[in-house]
Tab-separated table of C-alpha atoms in Angstrom:
chain	number	residue	atom	x	y	z
A	282	MET	CA	28.999	59.800	-118.890
A	283	ARG	CA	31.202	57.656	-120.988
A	284	GLY	CA	34.441	55.844	-120.486
A	285	ILE	CA	37.915	55.978	-122.236
A	286	GLY	CA	37.697	55.130	-125.958
A	287	SER	CA	34.134	56.270	-126.373
A	288	GLY	CA	35.153	59.426	-128.233
A	289	GLU	CA	34.556	62.052	-125.521
A	290	GLU	CA	36.915	65.025	-125.233
A	291	THR	CA	40.140	63.933	-123.514
A	292	GLY	CA	42.790	65.773	-121.349
A	293	THR	CA	46.311	65.148	-120.166
A	294	PHE	CA	47.684	61.621	-120.798
A	295	GLY	CA	44.653	60.827	-123.117
A	296	LEU	CA	42.286	60.377	-120.098
A	297	PRO	CA	38.720	61.868	-120.045
A	298	ARG	CA	38.826	65.375	-118.758
A	299	ASP	CA	36.419	64.399	-115.957
A	300	SER	CA	38.106	61.246	-114.612
A	301	PHE	CA	39.077	59.927	-111.193
A	302	ARG	CA	42.164	57.712	-110.935
A	303	ILE	CA	42.697	55.041	-108.075
A	304	LEU	CA	46.136	53.703	-107.670
A	305	HIS	CA	46.762	50.591	-105.607
A	306	VAL	CA	50.250	50.230	-104.351
A	307	SER	CA	52.117	47.240	-102.872
A	308	THR	CA	55.722	46.039	-103.133
A	309	GLY	CA	56.250	43.781	-106.102
A	310	ASN	CA	52.932	44.542	-107.938
A	311	VAL	CA	52.391	40.839	-108.433
A	312	CYS	CA	50.296	39.809	-105.362
A	313	ARG	CA	48.412	42.248	-103.199
A	314	SER	CA	47.932	45.284	-105.459
A	315	PRO	CA	46.944	43.190	-108.538
A	316	ILE	CA	44.316	41.506	-106.364
A	317	THR	CA	43.156	44.801	-105.152
A	318	GLU	CA	43.024	46.505	-108.535
A	319	ARG	CA	41.040	43.723	-110.135
A	320	LEU	CA	38.677	43.180	-107.155
A	321	THR	CA	37.976	46.939	-107.435
A	322	ARG	CA	37.346	46.852	-111.123
A	323	HIS	CA	35.067	43.839	-110.658
A	324	ALA	CA	33.078	45.551	-107.862
A	325	LEU	CA	32.605	48.670	-109.976
A	326	ALA	CA	31.418	46.650	-112.990
A	327	ASP	CA	29.063	44.615	-110.839
A	328	ARG	CA	27.540	47.693	-109.232
A	329	LEU	CA	27.713	50.133	-112.269
A	330	GLY	CA	27.699	47.798	-115.218
A	331	ASP	CA	31.172	49.011	-116.511
A	332	PRO	CA	34.503	49.266	-114.851
A	333	LEU	CA	35.171	52.635	-116.683
A	334	TRP	CA	31.613	53.850	-115.966
A	335	GLY	CA	31.697	57.638	-114.981
A	336	GLY	CA	35.478	57.983	-115.454
A	337	LEU	CA	36.638	55.894	-112.434
A	338	ILE	CA	40.102	54.448	-113.579
A	339	VAL	CA	41.666	51.769	-111.463
A	340	GLU	CA	45.341	50.567	-111.800
A	341	SER	CA	48.265	49.493	-109.610
A	342	ALA	CA	52.048	49.611	-109.111
A	343	GLY	CA	54.769	48.454	-106.811
A	344	THR	CA	57.366	50.367	-104.783
A	345	TRP	CA	59.782	47.625	-105.983
A	346	GLY	CA	57.618	46.642	-108.919
A	347	HIS	CA	58.500	43.597	-111.125
A	348	GLU	CA	58.169	45.489	-114.323
A	349	GLY	CA	56.461	43.636	-117.056
A	350	ALA	CA	55.775	40.536	-114.808
A	351	PRO	CA	52.637	38.559	-114.652
A	352	MET	CA	50.754	38.427	-111.404
A	353	GLU	CA	51.399	35.400	-109.140
A	354	ALA	CA	49.565	32.246	-110.020
A	355	ASN	CA	48.003	32.168	-106.641
A	356	ALA	CA	46.777	35.715	-107.082
A	357	GLU	CA	45.108	34.688	-110.202
A	358	THR	CA	43.301	31.822	-108.403
A	359	VAL	CA	42.112	34.143	-105.733
A	360	LEU	CA	40.571	36.511	-108.331
A	361	ALA	CA	39.030	33.606	-110.044
A	362	ASP	CA	37.513	32.696	-106.619
A	363	PHE	CA	35.734	36.039	-106.679
A	364	GLY	CA	34.665	35.909	-110.312
A	365	ALA	CA	37.269	38.733	-111.210
A	366	ASP	CA	39.200	38.822	-114.285
A	367	ALA	CA	42.989	38.520	-114.131
A	368	SER	CA	43.732	38.603	-117.779
A	369	GLY	CA	46.236	40.998	-119.358
A	370	PHE	CA	47.854	42.096	-116.198
A	371	VAL	CA	51.522	43.316	-116.377
A	372	GLY	CA	53.470	44.415	-113.327
A	373	ARG	CA	54.731	48.021	-112.993
A	374	GLU	CA	57.347	49.859	-110.986
A	375	LEU	CA	55.871	52.930	-109.157
A	376	LEU	CA	56.840	56.053	-110.941
A	377	ASP	CA	56.414	59.781	-110.218
A	378	GLU	CA	53.905	60.116	-112.963
A	379	HIS	CA	51.633	57.401	-111.405
A	380	VAL	CA	51.406	59.372	-108.265
A	381	ILE	CA	50.938	62.699	-109.987
A	382	ARG	CA	48.026	61.360	-112.023
A	383	ALA	CA	46.319	59.515	-108.990
A	384	ASP	CA	43.315	61.135	-107.309
A	385	LEU	CA	43.410	58.362	-104.650
A	386	VAL	CA	46.349	56.183	-103.732
A	387	LEU	CA	45.547	53.054	-101.568
A	388	THR	CA	48.488	51.167	-100.306
A	389	ALA	CA	48.858	47.678	-98.690
A	390	THR	CA	50.886	48.890	-95.733
A	391	ARG	CA	51.950	51.925	-93.790
A	392	ASP	CA	55.346	51.668	-95.139
A	393	HIS	CA	54.046	51.782	-98.683
A	394	ARG	CA	51.991	54.836	-97.817
A	395	GLY	CA	55.110	56.437	-96.413
A	396	GLN	CA	57.038	55.869	-99.467
A	397	VAL	CA	54.326	57.332	-101.679
A	398	ILE	CA	54.152	60.443	-99.535
A	399	SER	CA	57.887	60.784	-99.564
A	400	MET	CA	57.826	61.075	-103.419
A	401	GLY	CA	56.145	64.444	-102.957
A	402	HIS	CA	53.566	65.711	-105.549
A	403	SER	CA	51.251	66.722	-102.673
A	404	ALA	CA	50.253	63.134	-102.136
A	405	GLY	CA	49.629	63.357	-98.524
A	406	LEU	CA	45.965	64.212	-98.386
A	407	ARG	CA	45.115	61.504	-101.020
A	408	THR	CA	47.210	58.520	-99.891
A	409	PHE	CA	46.019	56.055	-97.351
A	410	THR	CA	46.412	52.412	-96.562
A	411	LEU	CA	43.544	50.371	-97.823
A	412	LYS	CA	42.365	49.482	-94.342
A	413	GLU	CA	42.821	53.038	-93.181
A	414	PHE	CA	40.739	54.373	-95.805
A	415	THR	CA	37.985	51.792	-95.104
A	416	ARG	CA	37.980	53.072	-91.497
A	417	LEU	CA	37.696	56.704	-92.445
A	418	VAL	CA	34.990	55.943	-95.063
A	419	ARG	CA	32.860	54.216	-92.362
A	420	ALA	CA	32.891	57.461	-90.446
A	421	ILE	CA	31.404	59.398	-93.264
A	422	ASP	CA	27.655	59.975	-93.565
A	423	PRO	CA	26.784	58.978	-97.135
A	424	ALA	CA	24.156	61.620	-97.143
A	425	THR	CA	26.858	64.254	-97.168
A	426	LEU	CA	28.319	63.129	-100.299
A	427	PRO	CA	27.045	64.217	-103.872
A	428	PRO	CA	24.379	61.757	-105.257
A	429	LEU	CA	25.684	59.518	-108.092
A	430	GLU	CA	23.437	61.422	-110.408
A	431	ASP	CA	25.983	64.306	-110.069
A	432	GLY	CA	28.625	61.951	-111.411
A	433	ALA	CA	30.882	59.266	-110.011
A	434	VAL	CA	33.981	61.561	-110.243
A	435	ALA	CA	32.362	64.291	-108.193
A	436	ARG	CA	31.337	61.768	-105.431
A	437	ALA	CA	34.806	60.131	-105.503
A	438	ARG	CA	36.513	63.558	-104.959
A	439	ALA	CA	34.122	64.485	-102.256
A	440	LEU	CA	34.810	61.074	-100.542
A	441	VAL	CA	38.576	61.576	-100.553
A	442	ARG	CA	38.215	65.222	-99.073
A	443	ALA	CA	35.975	63.918	-96.373
A	444	ALA	CA	38.417	61.110	-95.546
A	445	ALA	CA	41.346	63.443	-95.280
A	446	LEU	CA	39.387	65.569	-92.750
A	447	ARG	CA	39.076	62.465	-90.597
A	448	GLY	CA	42.622	61.497	-90.451
A	449	TRP	CA	42.537	61.817	-86.643
A	450	LEU	CA	40.551	58.529	-86.499
A	451	LEU	CA	43.621	56.417	-85.671
A	452	ALA	CA	43.936	52.614	-85.956
A	453	PRO	CA	43.521	50.617	-82.660
A	454	THR	CA	46.969	49.019	-83.490
A	455	ALA	CA	49.509	49.556	-86.200
A	456	GLU	CA	48.918	46.158	-87.570
A	457	ALA	CA	45.198	47.085	-88.125
A	458	ASP	CA	46.081	48.969	-91.222
A	459	GLU	CA	48.307	46.387	-92.820
A	460	VAL	CA	47.619	43.831	-95.468
A	461	TYR	CA	50.554	41.340	-95.229
A	462	ASP	CA	52.510	40.160	-98.130
A	463	PRO	CA	51.518	36.571	-99.297
A	464	TYR	CA	54.416	36.331	-101.901
A	465	GLY	CA	55.766	32.838	-101.902
A	466	ALA	CA	53.010	31.580	-99.459
A	467	PRO	CA	50.559	28.764	-100.091
A	468	LEU	CA	47.307	29.177	-101.669
A	469	PRO	CA	45.263	29.174	-98.331
A	470	PHE	CA	47.262	32.320	-97.110
A	471	PHE	CA	46.665	33.927	-100.463
A	472	ARG	CA	42.893	33.313	-100.077
A	473	SER	CA	42.883	34.714	-96.499
A	474	ILE	CA	44.609	37.916	-97.942
A	475	GLY	CA	42.112	37.970	-100.737
A	476	ASP	CA	39.264	37.839	-98.197
A	477	GLU	CA	40.879	40.664	-96.121
A	478	ILE	CA	41.174	42.863	-99.282
A	479	GLN	CA	37.652	42.029	-100.344
A	480	GLN	CA	36.216	43.002	-96.912
A	481	ALA	CA	38.143	46.214	-96.828
A	482	LEU	CA	37.169	47.201	-100.371
A	483	ASP	CA	33.472	46.644	-100.068
A	484	PRO	CA	32.556	49.660	-97.954
A	485	VAL	CA	34.971	51.814	-100.125
A	486	VAL	CA	33.240	50.814	-103.296
A	487	THR	CA	29.794	51.338	-101.696
A	488	ALA	CA	30.900	54.809	-100.689
A	489	LEU	CA	32.348	55.626	-104.037
A	490	THR	CA	29.310	54.525	-105.969
A	491	GLY	CA	26.406	54.883	-103.563
A	492	VAL	CA	25.462	51.368	-104.653
A	493	PRO	CA	25.691	48.416	-102.004
A	494	ALA	CA	26.926	44.993	-103.128
A	495	ARG	CA	24.321	42.785	-104.490
A	496	MET	CA	23.554	39.884	-102.256
């Protein structure tokens, strides 16, 4: 299956008809969500050979997004630590159309999740905090998901449905589902947040692709 720009038939918004859109949401879209977006793309590229492989599309926005702004310099440094590409990033304010198009919304905090759901668009069953989604994914038997040979999009859609059915798996504490804002903090704190995000993403990308991280 080919990615965008490869000449396949496209549907609404110019996307491949068979695509799965992941939207990462934080506040300003200059720290947490850019890090999460680019680490997700990097992980997909590492495991599947192309960040657009199979129609998986990854982007981000902020509930109070700094429209047109670059990501924070410390966020770029964190991405460089992981070998991920920070180039070409532009901040965006979260709009209705972003939520409408998203198949999976992963937020930095519970407050962000509530804001996304309050926008409507039947977002409740496809919006989770990142750490919440990680917890739910860990409870899913990978053998119950479609194999990657059936397509990454089919597997991703099944994963979201399965996670929504496990919404009763509550966090031990409210703080367990939070990724705290490093905006204005020194680089060591940014790096600790980057490590948190990377650890939360690893099982999610493994579940999405069926391919574990390379050691």
